[in-house]
CSV table of C-alpha atoms and ligand atoms in Angstrom, one decimal:
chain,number,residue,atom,x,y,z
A,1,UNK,CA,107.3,282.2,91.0
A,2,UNK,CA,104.1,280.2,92.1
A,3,UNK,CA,101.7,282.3,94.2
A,4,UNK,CA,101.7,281.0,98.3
A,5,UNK,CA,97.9,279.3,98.4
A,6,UNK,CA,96.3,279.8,101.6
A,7,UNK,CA,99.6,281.4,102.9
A,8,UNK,CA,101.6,278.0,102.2
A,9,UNK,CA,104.5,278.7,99.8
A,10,UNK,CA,106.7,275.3,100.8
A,11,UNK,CA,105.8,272.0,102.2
A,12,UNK,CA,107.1,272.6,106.1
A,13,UNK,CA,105.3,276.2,106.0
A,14,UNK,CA,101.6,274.0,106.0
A,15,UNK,CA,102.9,272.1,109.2
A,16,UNK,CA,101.6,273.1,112.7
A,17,UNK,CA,103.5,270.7,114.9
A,18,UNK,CA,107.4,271.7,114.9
A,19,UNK,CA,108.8,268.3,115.3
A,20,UNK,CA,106.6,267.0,112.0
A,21,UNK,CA,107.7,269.7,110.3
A,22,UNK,CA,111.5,269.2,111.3
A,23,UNK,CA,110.8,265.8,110.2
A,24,UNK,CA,109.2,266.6,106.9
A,25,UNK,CA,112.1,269.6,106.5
A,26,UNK,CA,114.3,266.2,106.1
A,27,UNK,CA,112.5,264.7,103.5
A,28,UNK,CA,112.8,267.8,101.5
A,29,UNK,CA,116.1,268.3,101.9
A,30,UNK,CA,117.0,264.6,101.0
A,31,UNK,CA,115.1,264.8,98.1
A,32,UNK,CA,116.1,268.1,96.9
A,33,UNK,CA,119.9,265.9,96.4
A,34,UNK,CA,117.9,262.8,95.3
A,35,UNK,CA,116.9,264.5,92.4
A,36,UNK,CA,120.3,266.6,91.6
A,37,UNK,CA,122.0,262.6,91.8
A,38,UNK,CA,118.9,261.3,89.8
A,39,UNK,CA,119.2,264.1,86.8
A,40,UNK,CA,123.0,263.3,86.6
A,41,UNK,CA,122.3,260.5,85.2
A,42,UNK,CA,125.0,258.1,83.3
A,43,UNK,CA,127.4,261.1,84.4
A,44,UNK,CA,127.1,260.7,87.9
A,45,UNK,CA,129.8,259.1,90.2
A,46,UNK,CA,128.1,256.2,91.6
A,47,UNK,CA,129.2,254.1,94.5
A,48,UNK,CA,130.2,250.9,93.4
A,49,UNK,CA,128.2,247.4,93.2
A,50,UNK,CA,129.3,243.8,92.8
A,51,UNK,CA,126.2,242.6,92.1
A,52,UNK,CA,124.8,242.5,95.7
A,53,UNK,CA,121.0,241.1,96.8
A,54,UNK,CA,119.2,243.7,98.4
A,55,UNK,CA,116.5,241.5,101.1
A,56,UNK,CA,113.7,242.0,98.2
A,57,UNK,CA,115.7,239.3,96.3
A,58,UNK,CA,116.8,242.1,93.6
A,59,UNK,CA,120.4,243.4,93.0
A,60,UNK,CA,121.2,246.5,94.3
A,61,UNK,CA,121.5,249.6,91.9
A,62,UNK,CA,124.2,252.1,92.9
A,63,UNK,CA,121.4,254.9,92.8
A,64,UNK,CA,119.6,252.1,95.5
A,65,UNK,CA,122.7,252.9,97.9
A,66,UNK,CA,123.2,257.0,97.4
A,67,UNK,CA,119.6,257.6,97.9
A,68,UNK,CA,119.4,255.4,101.1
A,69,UNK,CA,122.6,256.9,102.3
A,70,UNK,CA,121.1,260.8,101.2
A,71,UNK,CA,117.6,260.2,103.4
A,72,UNK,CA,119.4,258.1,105.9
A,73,UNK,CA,121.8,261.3,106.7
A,74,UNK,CA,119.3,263.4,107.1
A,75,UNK,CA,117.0,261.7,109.2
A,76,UNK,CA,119.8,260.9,111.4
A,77,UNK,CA,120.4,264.5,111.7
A,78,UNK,CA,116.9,265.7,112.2
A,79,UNK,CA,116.6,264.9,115.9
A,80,UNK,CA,113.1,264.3,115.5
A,81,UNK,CA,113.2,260.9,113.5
A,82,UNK,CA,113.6,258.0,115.7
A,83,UNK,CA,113.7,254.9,113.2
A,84,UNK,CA,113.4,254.2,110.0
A,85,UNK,CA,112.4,250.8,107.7
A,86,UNK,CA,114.2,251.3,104.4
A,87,UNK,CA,113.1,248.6,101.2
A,88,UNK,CA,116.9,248.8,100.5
A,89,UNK,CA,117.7,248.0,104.3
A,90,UNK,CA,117.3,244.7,105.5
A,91,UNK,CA,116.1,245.5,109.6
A,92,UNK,CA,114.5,248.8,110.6
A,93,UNK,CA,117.2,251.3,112.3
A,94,UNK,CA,117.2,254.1,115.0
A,95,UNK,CA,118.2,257.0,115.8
A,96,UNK,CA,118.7,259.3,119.0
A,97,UNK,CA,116.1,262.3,119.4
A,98,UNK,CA,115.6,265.0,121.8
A,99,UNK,CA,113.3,263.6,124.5
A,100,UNK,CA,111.2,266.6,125.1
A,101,UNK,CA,110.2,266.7,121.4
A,102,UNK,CA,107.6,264.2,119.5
A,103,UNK,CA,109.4,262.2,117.4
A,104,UNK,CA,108.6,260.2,114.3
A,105,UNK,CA,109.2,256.2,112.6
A,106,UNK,CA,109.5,257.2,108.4
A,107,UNK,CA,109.1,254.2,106.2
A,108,UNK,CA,111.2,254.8,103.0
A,109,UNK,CA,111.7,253.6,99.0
A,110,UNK,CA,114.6,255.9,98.6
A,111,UNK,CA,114.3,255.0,94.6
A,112,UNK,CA,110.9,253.2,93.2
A,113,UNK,CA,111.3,252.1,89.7
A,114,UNK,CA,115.2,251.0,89.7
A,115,UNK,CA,114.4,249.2,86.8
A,116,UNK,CA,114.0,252.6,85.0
A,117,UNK,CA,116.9,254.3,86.7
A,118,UNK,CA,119.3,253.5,83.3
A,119,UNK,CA,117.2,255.0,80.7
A,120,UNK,CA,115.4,258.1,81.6
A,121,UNK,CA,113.0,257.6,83.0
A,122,UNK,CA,110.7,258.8,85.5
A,123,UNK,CA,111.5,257.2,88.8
A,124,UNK,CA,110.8,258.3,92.2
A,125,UNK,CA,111.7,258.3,96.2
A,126,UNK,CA,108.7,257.1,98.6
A,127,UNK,CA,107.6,258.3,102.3
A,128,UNK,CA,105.6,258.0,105.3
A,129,UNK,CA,105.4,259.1,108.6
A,130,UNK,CA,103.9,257.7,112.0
A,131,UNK,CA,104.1,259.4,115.1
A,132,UNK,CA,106.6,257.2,117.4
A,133,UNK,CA,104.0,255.4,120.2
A,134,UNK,CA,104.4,256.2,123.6
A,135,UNK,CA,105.8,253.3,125.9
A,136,UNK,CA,106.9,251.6,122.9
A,137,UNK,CA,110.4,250.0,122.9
A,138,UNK,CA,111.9,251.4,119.6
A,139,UNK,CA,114.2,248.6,118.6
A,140,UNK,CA,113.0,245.8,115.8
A,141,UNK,CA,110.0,245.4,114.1
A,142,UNK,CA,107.3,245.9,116.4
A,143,UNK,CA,107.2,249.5,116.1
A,144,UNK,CA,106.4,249.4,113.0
A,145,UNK,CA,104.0,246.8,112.4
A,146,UNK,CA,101.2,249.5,112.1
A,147,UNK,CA,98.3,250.2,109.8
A,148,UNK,CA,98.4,253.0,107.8
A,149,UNK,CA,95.7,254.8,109.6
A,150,UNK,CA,98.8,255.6,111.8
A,151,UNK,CA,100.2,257.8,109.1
A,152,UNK,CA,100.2,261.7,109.8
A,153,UNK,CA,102.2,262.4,106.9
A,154,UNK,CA,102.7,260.4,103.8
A,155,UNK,CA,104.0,261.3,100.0
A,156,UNK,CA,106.4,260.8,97.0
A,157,UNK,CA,108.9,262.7,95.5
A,158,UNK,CA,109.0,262.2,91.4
A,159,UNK,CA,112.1,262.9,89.2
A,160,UNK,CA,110.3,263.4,86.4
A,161,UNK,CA,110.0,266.6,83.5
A,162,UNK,CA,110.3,268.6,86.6
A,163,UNK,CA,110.9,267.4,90.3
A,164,UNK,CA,107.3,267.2,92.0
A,165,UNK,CA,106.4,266.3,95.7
A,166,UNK,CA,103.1,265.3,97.2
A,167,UNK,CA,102.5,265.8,100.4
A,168,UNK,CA,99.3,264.4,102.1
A,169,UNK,CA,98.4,265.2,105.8
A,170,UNK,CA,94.5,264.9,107.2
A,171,UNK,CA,92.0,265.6,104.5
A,172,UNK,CA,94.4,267.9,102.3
A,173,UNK,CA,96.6,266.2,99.1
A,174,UNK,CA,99.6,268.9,97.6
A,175,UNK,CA,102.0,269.0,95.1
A,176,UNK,CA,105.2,271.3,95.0
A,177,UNK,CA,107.2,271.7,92.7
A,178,UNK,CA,110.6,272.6,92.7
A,179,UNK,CA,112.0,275.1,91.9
A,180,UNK,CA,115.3,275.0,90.8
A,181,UNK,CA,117.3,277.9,90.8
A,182,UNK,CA,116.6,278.2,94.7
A,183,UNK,CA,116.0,274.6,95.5
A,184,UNK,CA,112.6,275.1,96.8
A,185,UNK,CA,109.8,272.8,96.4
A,186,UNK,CA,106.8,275.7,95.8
A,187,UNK,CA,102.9,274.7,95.9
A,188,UNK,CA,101.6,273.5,92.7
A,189,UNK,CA,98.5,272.4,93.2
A,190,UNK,CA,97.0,273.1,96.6
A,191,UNK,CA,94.2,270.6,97.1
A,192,UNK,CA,94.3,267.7,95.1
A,193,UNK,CA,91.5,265.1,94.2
A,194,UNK,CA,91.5,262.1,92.1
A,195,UNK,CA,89.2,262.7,89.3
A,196,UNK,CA,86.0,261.1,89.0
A,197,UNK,CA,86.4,260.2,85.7
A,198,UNK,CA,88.8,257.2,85.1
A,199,UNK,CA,90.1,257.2,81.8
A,200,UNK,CA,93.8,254.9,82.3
A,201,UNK,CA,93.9,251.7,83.6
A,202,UNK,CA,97.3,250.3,84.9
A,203,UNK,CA,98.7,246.7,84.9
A,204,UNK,CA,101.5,244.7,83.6
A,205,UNK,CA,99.2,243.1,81.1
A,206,UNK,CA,102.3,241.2,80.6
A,207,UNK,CA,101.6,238.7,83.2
A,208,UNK,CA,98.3,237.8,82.4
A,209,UNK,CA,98.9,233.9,82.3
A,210,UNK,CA,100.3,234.6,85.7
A,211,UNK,CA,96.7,235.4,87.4
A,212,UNK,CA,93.6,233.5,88.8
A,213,UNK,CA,91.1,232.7,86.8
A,214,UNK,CA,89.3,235.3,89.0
A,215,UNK,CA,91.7,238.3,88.6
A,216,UNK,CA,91.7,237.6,84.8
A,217,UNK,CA,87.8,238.5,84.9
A,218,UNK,CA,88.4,241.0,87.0
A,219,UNK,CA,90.9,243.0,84.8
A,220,UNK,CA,89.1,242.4,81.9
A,221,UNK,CA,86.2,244.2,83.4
A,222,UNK,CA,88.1,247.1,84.7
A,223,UNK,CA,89.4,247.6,81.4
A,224,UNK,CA,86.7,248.2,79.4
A,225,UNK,CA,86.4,251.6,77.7
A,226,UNK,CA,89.6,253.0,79.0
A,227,UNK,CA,93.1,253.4,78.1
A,228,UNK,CA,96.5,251.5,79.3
A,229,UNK,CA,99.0,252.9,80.7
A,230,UNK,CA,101.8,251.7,82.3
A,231,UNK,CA,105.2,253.2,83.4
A,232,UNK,CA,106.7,250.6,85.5
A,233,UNK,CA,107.3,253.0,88.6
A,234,UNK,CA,104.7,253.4,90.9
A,235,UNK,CA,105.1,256.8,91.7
A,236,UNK,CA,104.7,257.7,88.0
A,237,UNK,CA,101.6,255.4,87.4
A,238,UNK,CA,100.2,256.9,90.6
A,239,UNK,CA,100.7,260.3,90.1
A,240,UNK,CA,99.0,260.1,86.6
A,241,UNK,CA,95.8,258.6,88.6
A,242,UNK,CA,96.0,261.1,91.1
A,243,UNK,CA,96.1,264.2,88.5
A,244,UNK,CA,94.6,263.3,85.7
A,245,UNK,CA,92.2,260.0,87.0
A,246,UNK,CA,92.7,256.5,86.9
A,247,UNK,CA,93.2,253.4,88.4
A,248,UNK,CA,96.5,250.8,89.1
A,249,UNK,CA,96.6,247.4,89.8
A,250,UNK,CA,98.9,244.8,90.9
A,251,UNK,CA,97.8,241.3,91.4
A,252,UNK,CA,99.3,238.6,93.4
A,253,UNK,CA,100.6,236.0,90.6
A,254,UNK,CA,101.9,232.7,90.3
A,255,UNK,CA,105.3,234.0,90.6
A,256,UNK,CA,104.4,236.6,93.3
A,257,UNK,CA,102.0,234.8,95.4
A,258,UNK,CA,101.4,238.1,97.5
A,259,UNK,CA,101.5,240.3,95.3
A,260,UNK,CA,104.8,242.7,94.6
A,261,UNK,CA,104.1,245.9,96.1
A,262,UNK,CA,105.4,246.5,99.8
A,263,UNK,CA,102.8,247.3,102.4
A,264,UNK,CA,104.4,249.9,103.9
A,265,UNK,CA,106.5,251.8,102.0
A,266,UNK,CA,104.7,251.4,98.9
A,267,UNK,CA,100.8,250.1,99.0
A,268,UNK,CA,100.0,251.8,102.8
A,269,UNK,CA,101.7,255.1,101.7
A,270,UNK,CA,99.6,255.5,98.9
A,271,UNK,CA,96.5,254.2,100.2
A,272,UNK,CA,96.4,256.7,102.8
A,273,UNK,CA,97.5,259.4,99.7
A,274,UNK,CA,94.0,258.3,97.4
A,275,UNK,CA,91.8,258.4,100.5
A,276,UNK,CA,92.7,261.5,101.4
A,277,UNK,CA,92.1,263.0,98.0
A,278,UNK,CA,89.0,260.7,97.7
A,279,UNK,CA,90.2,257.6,96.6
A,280,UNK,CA,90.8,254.2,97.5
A,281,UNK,CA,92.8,251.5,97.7
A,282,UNK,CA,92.2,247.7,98.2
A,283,UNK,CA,93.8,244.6,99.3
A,284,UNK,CA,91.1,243.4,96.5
A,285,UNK,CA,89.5,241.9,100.1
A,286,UNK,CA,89.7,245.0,102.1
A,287,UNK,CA,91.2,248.5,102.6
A,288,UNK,CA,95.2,248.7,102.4
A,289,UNK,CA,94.6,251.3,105.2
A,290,UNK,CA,93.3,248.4,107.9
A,291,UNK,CA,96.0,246.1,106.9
A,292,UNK,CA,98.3,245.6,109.7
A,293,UNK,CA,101.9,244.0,108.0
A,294,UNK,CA,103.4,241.0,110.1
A,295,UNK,CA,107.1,241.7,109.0
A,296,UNK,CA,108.1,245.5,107.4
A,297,UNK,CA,109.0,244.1,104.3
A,298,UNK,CA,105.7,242.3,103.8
A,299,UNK,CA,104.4,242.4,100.0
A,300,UNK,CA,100.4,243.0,99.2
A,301,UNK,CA,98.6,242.9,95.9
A,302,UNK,CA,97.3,246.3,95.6
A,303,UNK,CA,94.7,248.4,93.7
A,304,UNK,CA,94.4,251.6,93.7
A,305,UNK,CA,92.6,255.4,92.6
A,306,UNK,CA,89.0,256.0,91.4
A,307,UNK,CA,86.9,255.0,94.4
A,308,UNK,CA,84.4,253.4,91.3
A,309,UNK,CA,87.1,251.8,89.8
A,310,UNK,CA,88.4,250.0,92.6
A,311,UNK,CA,85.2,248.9,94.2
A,312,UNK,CA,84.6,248.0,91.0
A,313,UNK,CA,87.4,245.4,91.1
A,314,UNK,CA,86.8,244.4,94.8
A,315,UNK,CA,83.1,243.3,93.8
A,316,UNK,CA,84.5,241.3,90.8
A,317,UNK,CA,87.0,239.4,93.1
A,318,UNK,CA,84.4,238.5,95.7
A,319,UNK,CA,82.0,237.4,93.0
A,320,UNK,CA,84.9,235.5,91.9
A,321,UNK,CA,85.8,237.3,88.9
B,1,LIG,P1,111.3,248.9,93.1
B,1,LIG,O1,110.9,249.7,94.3
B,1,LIG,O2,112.1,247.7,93.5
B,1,LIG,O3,111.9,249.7,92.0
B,1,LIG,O4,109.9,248.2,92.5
B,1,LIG,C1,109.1,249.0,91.7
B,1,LIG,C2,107.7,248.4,91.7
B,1,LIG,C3,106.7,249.5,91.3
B,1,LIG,O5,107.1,250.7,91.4
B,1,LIG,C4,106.3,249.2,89.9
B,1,LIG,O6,105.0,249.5,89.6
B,1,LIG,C5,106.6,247.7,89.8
B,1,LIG,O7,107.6,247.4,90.7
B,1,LIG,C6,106.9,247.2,88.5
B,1,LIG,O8,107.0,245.8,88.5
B,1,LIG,P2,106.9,244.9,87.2
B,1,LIG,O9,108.2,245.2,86.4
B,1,LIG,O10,106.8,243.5,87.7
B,1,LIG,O11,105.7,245.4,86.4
B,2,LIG,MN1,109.4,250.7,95.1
C-alpha cells in the first residue's frame, strides 16, 4: 500500500474546500468505472452507434457515449457541479446545486485518444474545474468562456499499464494511482515537476507538408538532439513530458487551420497542469493560460512542457521560423 505523503493518501483527502472536494470526489468516482469499461475492452457491452458525427466533425465511438454518460451521472449527482462542456456534447449543460454551497463549471474529454480506443492502447479521460462566478447566469456559453487562470482544479485520468490520475491545484502537481483491489486512487508521486532535461519531442511528423514554412523551421529546431515520441493521445504524450521530460506540439496546418487541440478541455487543462509543475505552454504567440476561447469548442495549436523547450519554439515562430 503506498505510504499517505504529507497526510494525503487519496485525491479528495488534499482538498480544503468541501464543495471542491465533493466535486473532485465525482471525478474519481467516474473514472474509477471509466477505467473498469476502458480495460474490458473488445469484451465490453457497448451502447450502440450508427455512425453518428459528434460536433468535432468525428464519429462517435461507443466508449465516446459510456464515458460521457459515466461523468455526466455523477456530476449530476454531486450537488456541487453546476454545468458542464463535454467535447462529445454539442452545448454546455446544467445542473441543480444546493445554493448555500460553492459550486463548480467542469470542462470534460470523457475519452482522449478514441482513435486508440480499438487496439490497446493507452487512452485517457480529461478535466477541469472553475469555480462557478457569482452573478453569472448559468445557461449557454458565456459561463464558460474563461481563461484557464480560472481553473482551481485541473487533471487527467490515464488507462494505461496501471490507472493513474493527476491532480493539479495551486502550486502542487500529484499522481495517484489506483489501486485496484479497493478502488482507490493512492498518491504516487506527491509533488511533481517537469524535468529540466527534455529528451522526447512530440509531433505527428506525419503532417509536415501540412505546416508554414515557419513551423517547419521551428520543428526542425526543436528537434535536434532529442528523441520522437508520439502516442497519438494526449494524455499519454503528456504524461511522458510531465514524468520523465519533454515537449509536445501541435501545429495549426493546412487542414486544421487552428490547430486540433480544444482550448478548454484539452490545451487550457494542461497548460495550467505544466505551469504548475514548472512548465509551459504556448499558443506559439502567447500563454494558453491568457487565452480566453470565443465558443467552448474552440480549437488552438498548442505546445507544451520544458519551459526551454517551448520558449524555444515561441522565439522560432516570431523570428519566423
Ligand atoms: P480525441 O479527443 O478526439 O480523441 O483527439 C485526440 C487528440 C489528441 O489526444 C492527440 O494528441 C491528437 O488528437 C492526435 O491527432 P492526430 O491523429 O491528428 O495526430
Ligand atoms: Mn481529446
Amino acid at each position: 500500500m503506498a505510504l499517505p505523503v504529507d497526510g494525503i493518501a487519496t485525491p479528495v483527502e488534499g482538498i480544503d474546500e468541501p464543495a471542491l472536494a465533493r466535486a473532485l470526489a465525482a471525478i474519481v468516482s467516474a473514472s474509477r468505472d471509466v477505467s473498469r469499461h476502458v480495460r474490458s475492452g473488445a469484451l465490453l457491452e457497448l451502447p450502440e452507434t450508427h455512425g453518428e458525427i459528434n460536433v468535432q466533425g468525428e464519429v462517435v465511438h461507443p466508449l465516446d457515449i459510456l464515458g460521457t454518460e459515466t461523468f455526466v451521472r455523477a456530476f449530476d449527482a454531486s450537488n456541487v457541479v453546476a454545468g458542464l462542456v463535454c467535447e462529445e456534447l454539442a452545448e454546455p449543460q446544467f445542473y441543480s446545486v444546493d445554493p448555500a454551497s460553492p459550486s463548480y463549471l467542469c470542462v470534460l474529454d470523457p475519452i482522449d485518444g478514441t482513435s486508440n480506443a480499438d487496439i490497446a492502447i493507452t487512452i485517457g479521460s480529461i478535466y477541469g474545474v472553475f469555480p462557478t462566478e457569482a452573478g453569472v447566469e448559468l445557461s449557454g456559453e458565456q459561463p464558460f468562456l474563461r481563461p484557464g487562470t480560472d481553473f482551481v482544479a485541473t487533471g487527467y485520468v490515464l488507462y494505461g499499464s496501471s490507472t493513474v490520475l493527476v491532480l493539479a491545484t495551486p502550486g502542487r502537481v500529484q499522481e495517484f494511482t489506483l489501486h485496484d483491489a479497493s478502488g482507490e486512487f493512492r498518491l504516487t508521486r506527491a509533488d511533481m515537476r517537469i524535468p529540466d532535461t527534455c529528451p522526447y519531442y512530440s509531433v505527428n511528423q506525419g503532417y509536415e507538408d501540412r505546416w508554414d514554412p515557419a513551423v517547419q523551421r521551428a520543428v526542425q529546431a526543436v528537434r535536434q538532439g532529442r528523441s520522437l515520441r508520439y502516442v497519438g493521445s494526449l494524455v499519454s504524450d503528456f504524461h511522458r513530458d510531465l514524468v520523465r521530460g519533454g515537449v509536445f506540439l501541435y501545429p495549426a496546418d493546412s487542414k486544421n487551420p487552428n490547430g486540433k487541440i480544444r482550448v478548454l478541455y484539452e490545451a487550457a487543462v494542461f497548460a495550467y497542469i505544466a505551469e504548475q509543475a514548472g512548465g509551459a505552454a504556448s499558443i506559439g504567440v502567447g500563454p494558453v493560460l491568457e487565452l480566453v476561447p470565443d465558443s467552448v469548442h474552440q480549437r488552438t495549436p498548442l505546445f507544451i512542457g520544458n519551459a526551454v523547450a517551448v520558449e524555444q519554439i515561441d522565439h522560432a515562430l516570431r523570428a519566423g521560423g
